[in-house]
Coordinates of N, CA and C in Angstrom, one line a residue:
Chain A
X1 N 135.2 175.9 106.9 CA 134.5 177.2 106.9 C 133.5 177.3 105.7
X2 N 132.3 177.6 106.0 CA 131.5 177.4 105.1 C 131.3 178.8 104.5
X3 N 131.8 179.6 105.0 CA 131.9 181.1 104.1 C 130.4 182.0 104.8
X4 N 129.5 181.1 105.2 CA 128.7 181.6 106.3 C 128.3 182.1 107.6
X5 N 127.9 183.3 107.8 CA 128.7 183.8 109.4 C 127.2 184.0 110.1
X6 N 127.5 183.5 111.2 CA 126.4 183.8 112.2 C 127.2 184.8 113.6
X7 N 126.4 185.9 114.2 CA 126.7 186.2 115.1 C 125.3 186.9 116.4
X8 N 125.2 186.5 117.4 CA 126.8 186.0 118.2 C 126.5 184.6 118.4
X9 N 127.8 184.1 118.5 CA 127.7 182.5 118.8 C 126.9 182.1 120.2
X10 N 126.9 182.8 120.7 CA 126.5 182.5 122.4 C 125.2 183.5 122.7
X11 N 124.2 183.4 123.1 CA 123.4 184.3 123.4 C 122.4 183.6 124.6
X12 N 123.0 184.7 126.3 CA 122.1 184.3 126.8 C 121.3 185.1 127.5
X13 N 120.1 184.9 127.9 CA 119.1 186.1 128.4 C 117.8 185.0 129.3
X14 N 117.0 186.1 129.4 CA 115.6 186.0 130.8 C 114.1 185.9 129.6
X15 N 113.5 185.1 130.4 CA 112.2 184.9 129.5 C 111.6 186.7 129.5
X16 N 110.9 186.3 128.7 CA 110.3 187.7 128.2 C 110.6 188.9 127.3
X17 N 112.3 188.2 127.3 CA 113.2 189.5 126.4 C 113.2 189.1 124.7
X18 N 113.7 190.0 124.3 CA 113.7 190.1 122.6 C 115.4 189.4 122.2
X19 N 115.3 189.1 121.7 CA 116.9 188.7 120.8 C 117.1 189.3 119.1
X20 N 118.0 189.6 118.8 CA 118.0 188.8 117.3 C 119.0 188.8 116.9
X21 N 119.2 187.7 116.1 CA 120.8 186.8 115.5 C 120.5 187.4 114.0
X22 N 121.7 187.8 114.2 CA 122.3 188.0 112.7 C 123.1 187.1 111.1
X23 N 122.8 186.9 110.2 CA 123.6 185.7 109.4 C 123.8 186.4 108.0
X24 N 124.9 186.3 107.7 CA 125.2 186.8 106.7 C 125.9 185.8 105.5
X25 N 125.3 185.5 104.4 CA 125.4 184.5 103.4 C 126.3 184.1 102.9
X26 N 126.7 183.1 102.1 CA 127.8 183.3 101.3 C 128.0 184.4 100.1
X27 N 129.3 184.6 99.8 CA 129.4 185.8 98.9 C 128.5 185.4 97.5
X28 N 127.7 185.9 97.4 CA 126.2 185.9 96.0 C 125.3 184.9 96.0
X29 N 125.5 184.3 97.5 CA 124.1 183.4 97.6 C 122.8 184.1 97.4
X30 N 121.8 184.2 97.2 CA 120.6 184.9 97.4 C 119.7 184.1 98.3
X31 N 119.6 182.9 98.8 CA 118.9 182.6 99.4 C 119.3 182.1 100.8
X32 N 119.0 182.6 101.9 CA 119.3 182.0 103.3 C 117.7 181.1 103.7
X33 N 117.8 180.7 105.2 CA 117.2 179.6 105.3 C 117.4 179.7 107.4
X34 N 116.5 179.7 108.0 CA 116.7 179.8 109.1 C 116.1 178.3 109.8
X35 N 117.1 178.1 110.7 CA 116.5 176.7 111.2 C 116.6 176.8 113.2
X36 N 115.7 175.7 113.4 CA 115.2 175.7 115.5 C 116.5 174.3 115.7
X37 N 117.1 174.1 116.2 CA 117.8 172.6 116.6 C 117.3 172.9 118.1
X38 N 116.5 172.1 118.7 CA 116.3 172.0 119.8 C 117.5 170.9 120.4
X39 N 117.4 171.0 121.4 CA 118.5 169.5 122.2 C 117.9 168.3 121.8
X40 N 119.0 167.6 121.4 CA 119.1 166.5 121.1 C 118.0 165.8 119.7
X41 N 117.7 167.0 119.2 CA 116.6 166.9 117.8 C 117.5 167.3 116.4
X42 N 116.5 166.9 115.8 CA 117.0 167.4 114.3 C 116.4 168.7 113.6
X43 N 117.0 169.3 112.5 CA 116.6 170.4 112.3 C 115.4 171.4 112.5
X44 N 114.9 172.2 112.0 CA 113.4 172.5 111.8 C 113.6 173.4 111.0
X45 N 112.2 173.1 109.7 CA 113.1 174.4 109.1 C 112.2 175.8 109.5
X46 N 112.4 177.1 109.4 CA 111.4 177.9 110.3 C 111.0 178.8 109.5
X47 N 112.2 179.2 108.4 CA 111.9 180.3 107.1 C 113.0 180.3 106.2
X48 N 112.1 180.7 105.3 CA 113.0 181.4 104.0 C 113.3 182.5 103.3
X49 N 114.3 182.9 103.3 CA 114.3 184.8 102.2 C 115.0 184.1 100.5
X50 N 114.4 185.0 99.8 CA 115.2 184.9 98.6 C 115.1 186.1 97.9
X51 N 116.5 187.1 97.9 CA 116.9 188.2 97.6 C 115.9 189.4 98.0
X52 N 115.7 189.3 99.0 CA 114.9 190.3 100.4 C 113.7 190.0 100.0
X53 N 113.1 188.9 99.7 CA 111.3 188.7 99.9 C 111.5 187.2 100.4
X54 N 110.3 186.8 101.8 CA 110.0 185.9 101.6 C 109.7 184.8 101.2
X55 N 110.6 183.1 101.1 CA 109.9 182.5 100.1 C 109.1 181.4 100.4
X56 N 109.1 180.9 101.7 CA 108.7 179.9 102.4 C 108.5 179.8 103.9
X57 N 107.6 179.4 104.5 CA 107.7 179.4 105.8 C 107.6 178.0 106.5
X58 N 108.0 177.3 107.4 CA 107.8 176.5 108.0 C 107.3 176.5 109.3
X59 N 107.8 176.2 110.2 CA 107.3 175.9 111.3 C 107.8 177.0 112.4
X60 N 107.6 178.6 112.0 CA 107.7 179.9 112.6 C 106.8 179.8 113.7
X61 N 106.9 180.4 114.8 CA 105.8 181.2 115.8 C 105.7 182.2 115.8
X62 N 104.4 183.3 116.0 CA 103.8 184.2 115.8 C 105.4 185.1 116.2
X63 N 105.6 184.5 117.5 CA 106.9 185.5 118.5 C 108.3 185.8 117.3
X64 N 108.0 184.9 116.3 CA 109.5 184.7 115.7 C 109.3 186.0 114.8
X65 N 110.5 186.5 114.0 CA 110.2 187.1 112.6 C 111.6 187.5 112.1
X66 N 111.4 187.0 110.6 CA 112.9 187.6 109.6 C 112.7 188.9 108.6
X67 N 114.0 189.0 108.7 CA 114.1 189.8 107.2 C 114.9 189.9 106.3
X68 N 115.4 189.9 105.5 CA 116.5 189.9 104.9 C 116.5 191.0 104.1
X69 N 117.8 191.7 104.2 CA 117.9 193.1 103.9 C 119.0 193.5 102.3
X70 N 118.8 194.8 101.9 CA 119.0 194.4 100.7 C 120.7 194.4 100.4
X71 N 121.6 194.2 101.4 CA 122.8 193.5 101.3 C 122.8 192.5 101.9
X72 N 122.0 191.8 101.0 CA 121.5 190.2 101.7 C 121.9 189.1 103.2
X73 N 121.9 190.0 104.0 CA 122.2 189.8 105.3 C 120.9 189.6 106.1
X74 N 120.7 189.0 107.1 CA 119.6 188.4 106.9 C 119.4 188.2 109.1
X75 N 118.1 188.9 109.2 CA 117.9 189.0 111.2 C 117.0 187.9 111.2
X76 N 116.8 187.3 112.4 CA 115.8 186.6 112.8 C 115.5 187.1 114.6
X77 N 114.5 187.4 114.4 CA 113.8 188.3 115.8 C 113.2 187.3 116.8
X78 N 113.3 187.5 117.8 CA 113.0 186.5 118.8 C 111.8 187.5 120.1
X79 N 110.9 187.0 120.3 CA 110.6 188.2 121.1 C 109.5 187.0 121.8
X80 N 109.4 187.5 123.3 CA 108.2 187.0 124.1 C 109.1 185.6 124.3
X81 N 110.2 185.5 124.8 CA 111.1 184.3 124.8 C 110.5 183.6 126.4
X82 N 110.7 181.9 125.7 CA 110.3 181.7 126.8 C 111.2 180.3 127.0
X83 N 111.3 179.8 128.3 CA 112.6 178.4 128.2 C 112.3 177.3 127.5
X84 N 111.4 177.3 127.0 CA 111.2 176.2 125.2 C 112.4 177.2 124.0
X85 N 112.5 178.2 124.4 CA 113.1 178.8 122.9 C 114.8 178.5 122.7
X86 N 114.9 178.4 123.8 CA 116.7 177.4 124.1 C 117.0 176.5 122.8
X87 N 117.7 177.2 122.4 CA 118.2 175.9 121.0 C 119.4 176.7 120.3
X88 N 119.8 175.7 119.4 CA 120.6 176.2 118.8 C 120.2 176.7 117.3
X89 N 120.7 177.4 116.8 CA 119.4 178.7 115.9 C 120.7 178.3 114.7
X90 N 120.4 177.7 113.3 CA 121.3 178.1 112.3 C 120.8 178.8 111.1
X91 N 121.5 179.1 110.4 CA 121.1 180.1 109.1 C 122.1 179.0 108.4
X92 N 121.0 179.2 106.6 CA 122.2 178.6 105.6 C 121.7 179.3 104.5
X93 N 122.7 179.1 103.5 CA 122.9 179.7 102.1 C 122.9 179.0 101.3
X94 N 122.1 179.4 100.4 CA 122.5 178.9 98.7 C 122.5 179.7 98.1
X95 N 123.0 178.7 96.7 CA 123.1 179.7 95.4 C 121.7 180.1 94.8
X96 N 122.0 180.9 94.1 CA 120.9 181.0 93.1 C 121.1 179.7 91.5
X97 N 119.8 179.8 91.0 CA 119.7 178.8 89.9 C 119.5 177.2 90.0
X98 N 120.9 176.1 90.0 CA 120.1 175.1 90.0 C 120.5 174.5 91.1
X99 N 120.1 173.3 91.4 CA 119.6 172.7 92.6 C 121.5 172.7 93.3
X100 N 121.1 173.0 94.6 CA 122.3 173.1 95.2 C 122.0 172.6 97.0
X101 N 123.2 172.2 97.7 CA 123.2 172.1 98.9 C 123.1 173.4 99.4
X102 N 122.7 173.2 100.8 CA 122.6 174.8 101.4 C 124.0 174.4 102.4
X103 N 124.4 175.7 102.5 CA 126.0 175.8 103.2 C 125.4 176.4 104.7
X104 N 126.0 175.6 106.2 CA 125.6 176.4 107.2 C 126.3 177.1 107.6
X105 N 125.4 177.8 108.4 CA 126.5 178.6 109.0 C 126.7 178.0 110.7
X106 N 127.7 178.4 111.3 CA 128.1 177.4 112.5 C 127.0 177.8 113.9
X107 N 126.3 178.5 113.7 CA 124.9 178.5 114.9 C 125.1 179.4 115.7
X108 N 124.0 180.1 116.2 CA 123.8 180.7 117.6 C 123.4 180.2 118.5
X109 N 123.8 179.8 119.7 CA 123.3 179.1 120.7 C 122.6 180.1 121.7
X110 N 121.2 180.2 121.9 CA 120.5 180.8 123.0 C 120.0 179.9 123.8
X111 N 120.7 180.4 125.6 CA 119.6 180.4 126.1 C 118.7 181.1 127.0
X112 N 117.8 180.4 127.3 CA 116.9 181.3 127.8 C 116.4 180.8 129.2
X113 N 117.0 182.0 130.0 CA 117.0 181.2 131.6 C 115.6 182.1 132.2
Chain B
X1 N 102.9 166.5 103.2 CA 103.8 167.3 103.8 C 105.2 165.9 103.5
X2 N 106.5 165.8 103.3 CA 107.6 165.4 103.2 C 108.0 164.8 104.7
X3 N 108.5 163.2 104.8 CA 108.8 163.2 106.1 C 110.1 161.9 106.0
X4 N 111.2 162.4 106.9 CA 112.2 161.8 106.5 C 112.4 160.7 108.3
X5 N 112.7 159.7 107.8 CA 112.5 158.7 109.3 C 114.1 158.3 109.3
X6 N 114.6 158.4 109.9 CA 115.8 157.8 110.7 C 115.6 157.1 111.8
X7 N 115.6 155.6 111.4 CA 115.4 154.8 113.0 C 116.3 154.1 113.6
X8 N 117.7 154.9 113.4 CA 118.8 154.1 114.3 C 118.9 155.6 115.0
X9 N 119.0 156.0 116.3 CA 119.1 156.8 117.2 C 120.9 156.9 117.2
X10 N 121.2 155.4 117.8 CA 122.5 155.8 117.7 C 123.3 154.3 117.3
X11 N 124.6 154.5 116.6 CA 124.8 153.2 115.9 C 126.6 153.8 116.6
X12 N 127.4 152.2 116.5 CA 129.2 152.5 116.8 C 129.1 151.4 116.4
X13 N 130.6 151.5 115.7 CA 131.4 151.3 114.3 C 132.9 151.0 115.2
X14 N 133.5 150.0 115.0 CA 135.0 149.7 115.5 C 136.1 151.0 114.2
X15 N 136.3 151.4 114.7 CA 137.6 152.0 114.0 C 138.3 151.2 112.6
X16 N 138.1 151.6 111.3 CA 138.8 150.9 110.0 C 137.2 150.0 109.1
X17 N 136.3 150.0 110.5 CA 135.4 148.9 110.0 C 134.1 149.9 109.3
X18 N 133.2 148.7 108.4 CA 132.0 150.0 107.6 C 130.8 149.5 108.4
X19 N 130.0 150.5 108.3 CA 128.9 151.0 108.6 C 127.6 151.7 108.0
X20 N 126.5 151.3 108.0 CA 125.5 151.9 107.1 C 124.4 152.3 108.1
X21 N 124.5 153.4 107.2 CA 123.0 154.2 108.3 C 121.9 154.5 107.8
X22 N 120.6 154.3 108.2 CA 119.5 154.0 107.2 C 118.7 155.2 107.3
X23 N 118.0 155.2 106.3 CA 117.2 156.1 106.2 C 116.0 156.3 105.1
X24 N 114.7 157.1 105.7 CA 113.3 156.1 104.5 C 113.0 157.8 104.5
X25 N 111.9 157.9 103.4 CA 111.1 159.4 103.4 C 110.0 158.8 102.9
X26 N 109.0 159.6 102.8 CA 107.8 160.1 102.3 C 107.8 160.6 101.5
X27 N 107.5 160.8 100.4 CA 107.0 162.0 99.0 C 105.8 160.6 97.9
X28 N 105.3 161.9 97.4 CA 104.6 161.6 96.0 C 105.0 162.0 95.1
X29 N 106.5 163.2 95.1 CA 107.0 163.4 94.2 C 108.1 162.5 93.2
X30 N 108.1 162.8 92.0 CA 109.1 161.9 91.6 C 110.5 162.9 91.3
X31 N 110.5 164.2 91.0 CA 112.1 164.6 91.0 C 112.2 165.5 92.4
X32 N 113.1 165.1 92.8 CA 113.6 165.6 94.0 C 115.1 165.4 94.9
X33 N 116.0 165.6 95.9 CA 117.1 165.7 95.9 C 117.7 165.2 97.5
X34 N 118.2 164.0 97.8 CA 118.8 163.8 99.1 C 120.1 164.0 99.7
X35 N 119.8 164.2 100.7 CA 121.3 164.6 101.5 C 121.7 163.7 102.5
X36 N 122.8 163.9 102.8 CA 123.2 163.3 103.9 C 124.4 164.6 104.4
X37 N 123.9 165.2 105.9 CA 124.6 165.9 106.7 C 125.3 165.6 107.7
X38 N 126.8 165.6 108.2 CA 127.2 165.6 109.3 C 127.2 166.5 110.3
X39 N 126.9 166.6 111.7 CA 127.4 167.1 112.8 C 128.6 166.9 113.6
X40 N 129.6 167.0 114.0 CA 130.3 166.8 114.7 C 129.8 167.8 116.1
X41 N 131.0 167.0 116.8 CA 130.5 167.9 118.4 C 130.9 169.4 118.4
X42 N 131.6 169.6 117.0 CA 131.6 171.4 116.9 C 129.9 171.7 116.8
X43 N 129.3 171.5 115.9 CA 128.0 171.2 115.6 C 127.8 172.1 114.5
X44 N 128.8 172.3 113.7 CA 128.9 172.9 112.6 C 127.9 172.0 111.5
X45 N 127.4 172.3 110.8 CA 126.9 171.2 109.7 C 127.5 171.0 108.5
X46 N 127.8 169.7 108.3 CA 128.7 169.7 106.8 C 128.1 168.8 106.1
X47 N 128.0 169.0 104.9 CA 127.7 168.1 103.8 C 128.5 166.9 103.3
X48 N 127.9 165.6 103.4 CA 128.8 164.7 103.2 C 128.6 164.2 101.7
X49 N 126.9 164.4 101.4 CA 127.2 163.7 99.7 C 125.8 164.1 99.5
X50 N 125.6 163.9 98.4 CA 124.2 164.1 97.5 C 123.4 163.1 96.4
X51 N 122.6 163.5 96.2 CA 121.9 162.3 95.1 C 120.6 162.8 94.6
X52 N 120.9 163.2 93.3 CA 119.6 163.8 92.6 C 118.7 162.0 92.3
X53 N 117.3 162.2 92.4 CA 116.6 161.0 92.2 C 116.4 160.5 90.8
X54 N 116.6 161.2 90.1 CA 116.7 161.2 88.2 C 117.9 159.7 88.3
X55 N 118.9 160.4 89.3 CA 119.7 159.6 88.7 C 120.2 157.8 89.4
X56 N 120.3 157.0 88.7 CA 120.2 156.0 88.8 C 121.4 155.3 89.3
X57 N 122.5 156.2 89.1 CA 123.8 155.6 90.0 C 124.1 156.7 91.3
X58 N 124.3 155.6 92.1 CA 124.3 155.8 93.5 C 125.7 156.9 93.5
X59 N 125.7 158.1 94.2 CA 126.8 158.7 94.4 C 127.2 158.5 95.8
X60 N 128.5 158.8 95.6 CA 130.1 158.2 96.2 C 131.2 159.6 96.3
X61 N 131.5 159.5 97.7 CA 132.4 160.6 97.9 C 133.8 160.5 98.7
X62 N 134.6 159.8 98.1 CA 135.8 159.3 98.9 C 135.3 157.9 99.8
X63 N 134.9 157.7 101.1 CA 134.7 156.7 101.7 C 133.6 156.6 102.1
X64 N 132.7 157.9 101.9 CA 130.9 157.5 101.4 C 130.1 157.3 100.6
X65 N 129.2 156.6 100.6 CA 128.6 156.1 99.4 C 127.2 155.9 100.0
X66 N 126.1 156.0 99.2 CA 124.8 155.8 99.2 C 124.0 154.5 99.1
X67 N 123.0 154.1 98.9 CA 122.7 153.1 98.4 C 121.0 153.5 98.6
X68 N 121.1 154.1 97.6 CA 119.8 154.4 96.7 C 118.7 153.9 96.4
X69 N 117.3 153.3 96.8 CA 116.2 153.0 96.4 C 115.2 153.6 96.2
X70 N 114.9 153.9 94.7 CA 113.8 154.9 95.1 C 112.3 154.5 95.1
X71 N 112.2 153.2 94.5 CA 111.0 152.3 94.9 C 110.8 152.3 96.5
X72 N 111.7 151.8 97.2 CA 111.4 151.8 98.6 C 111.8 153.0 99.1
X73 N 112.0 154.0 98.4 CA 112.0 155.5 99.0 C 112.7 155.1 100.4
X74 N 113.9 154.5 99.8 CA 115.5 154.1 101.2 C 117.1 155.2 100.3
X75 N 117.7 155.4 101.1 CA 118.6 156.3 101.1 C 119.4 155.7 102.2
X76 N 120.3 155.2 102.2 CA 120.8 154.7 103.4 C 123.0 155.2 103.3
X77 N 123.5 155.5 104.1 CA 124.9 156.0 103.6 C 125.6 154.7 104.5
X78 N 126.7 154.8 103.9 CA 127.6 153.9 104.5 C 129.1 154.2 104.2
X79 N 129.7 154.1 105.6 CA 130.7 154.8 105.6 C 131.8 153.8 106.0
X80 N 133.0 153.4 104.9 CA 134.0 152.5 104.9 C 135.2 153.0 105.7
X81 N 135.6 152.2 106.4 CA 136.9 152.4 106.7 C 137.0 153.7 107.6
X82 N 135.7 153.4 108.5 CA 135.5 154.1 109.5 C 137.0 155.2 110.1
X83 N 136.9 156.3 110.6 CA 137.7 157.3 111.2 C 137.6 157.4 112.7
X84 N 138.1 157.6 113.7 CA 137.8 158.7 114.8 C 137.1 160.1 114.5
X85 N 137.1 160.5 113.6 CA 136.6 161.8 113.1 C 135.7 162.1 112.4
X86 N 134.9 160.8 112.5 CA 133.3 159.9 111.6 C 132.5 160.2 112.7
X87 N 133.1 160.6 114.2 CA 132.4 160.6 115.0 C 131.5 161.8 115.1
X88 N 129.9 161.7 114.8 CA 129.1 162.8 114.9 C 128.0 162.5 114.5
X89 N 126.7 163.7 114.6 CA 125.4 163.3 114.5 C 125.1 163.4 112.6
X90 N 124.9 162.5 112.1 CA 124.2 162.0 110.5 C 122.8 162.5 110.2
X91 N 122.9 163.6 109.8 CA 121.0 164.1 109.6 C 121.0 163.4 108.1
X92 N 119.8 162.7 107.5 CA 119.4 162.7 106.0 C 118.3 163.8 105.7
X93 N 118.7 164.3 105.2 CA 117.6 165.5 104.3 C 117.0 165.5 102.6
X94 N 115.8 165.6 102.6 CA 115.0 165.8 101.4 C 114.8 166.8 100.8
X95 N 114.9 167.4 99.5 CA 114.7 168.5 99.0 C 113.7 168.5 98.0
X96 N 112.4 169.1 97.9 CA 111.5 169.1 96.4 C 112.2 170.4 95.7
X97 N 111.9 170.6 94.3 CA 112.7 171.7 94.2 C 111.6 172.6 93.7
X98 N 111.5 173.7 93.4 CA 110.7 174.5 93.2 C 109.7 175.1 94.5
X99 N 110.0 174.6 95.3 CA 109.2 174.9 96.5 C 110.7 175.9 97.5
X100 N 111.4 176.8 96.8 CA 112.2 177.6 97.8 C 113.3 176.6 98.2
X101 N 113.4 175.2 97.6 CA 114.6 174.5 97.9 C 114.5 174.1 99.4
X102 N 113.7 174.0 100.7 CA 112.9 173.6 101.4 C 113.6 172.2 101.8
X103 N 114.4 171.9 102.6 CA 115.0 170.9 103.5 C 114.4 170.5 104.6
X104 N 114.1 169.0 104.3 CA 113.5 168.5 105.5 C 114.6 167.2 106.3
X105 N 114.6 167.7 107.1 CA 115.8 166.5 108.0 C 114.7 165.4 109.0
X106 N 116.1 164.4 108.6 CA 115.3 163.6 109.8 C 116.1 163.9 111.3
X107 N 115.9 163.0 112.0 CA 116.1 163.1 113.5 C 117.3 163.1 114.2
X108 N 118.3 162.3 113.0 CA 119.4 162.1 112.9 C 119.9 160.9 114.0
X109 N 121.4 160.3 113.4 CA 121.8 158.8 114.0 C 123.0 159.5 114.7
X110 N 123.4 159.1 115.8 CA 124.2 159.4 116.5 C 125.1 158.6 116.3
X111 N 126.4 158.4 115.8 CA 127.7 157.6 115.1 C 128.7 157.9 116.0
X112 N 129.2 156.7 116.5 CA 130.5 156.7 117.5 C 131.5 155.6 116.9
X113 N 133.0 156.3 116.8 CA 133.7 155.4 115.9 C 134.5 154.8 117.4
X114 N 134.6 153.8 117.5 CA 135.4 153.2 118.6 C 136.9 153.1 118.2
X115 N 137.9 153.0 118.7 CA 139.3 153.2 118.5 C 139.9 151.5 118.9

């Protein structure tokens, strides 16, 4: 257990609808990290928060969007879904200061029928 | 932009026996930080080992170990004395640091331990 929580594990829905997965960090991490795992691919990374401001973006779509709130819990919004958005969705955490691995959390799997 | 290549899709390993899984990147940077991630079929992600590029000895974590080139910008892990429970997907990931700590994975090798 990585001390990182994602909920809900399972999420399934109809194109057109909104989602949003919830991830909550390890205890005093400041920085989460949202990632796309498509089938049978490797990560992507999509965004970054660091202690409720953005710090990096990668490879987001217009439809996507985060926030991280100031009990560093952290949404990622889904909206205009369409059956490309089917993946498995993880969040991770780090510490603050020096260089560290990021801890996952165990994923939400959407899909989208 | 950082780009991490894994060109074994999928590799199997006899049970007790070792195995190395390769892996190349891209950068112009010179300090920077690699990973090696497991998946199993939970698809939890776990950290198997690490390697700051400063450093010049190859790190080692029980019956993983690295083998480090940073001239050929190779990272390759190998795992001794193979498990049933080795069985899973191997992402290698890149970190620059100052840039938000920003992980880049490759495609990952798909590892099957045979019994």
């Amino acid at each position: 257990d990585s001390g990182v929580t994602q909920t809900p594990k399972h999420l399934i829905t109809a194109t057109g609808q909104r989602v949003t997965l919830r991830c909550s960090p390890r205890s005093g991490d400041l920085s989460v990290y949202w990632y796309q795992q498509s089938l049978d691919q490797g990560l992507q990374f999509l965004i970054q928060y660091y202690n409720g401001e953005e710090r990096a973006k990668g490879n987001i779509l217009e439809r996507f969007s985060a926030q991280q709130f100031p009990d560093l819990h952290s949404e990622l919004n889904l909206s205009s879904l369409e059956l490309g958005d089917s993946a498995l969705y993880f969040c991770a955490s780090s510490p603050r200061g020096t260089i560290n691995e990021q801890f996952f959390g165990p994923g939400t799997r959407l899909t989208v029928l | 932009a950082q780009t991490v290549t894994q060109s074994q899709p999928e590799m199997s390993v006899q049970e007790a026996e070792t195995v190395t899984l390769s892996c190349t990147y891209d950068t112009s940077e010179s300090n920077y930080y690699l990973f090696w991630y497991k998946q199993p079929p939970s698809r939890q992600m776990i950290l198997v080992i690490r390697q700051e590029a400063y450093k010049q000895q190859n790190a080692t974590e029980n019956r993983f170990s690295v083998n480090f080139q940073k001239a050929a910008k190779s990272f390759s892990l190998k795992i001794s004395d193979s498990q049933l429970g080795d069985t899973a997907m191997y992402f290698c990931a890149f970190m620059k640091p100052n840039t938000g700590n920003q992980f880049y994975f490759g495609t990952g090798t798909s590892l099957t331990v045979i019994p």
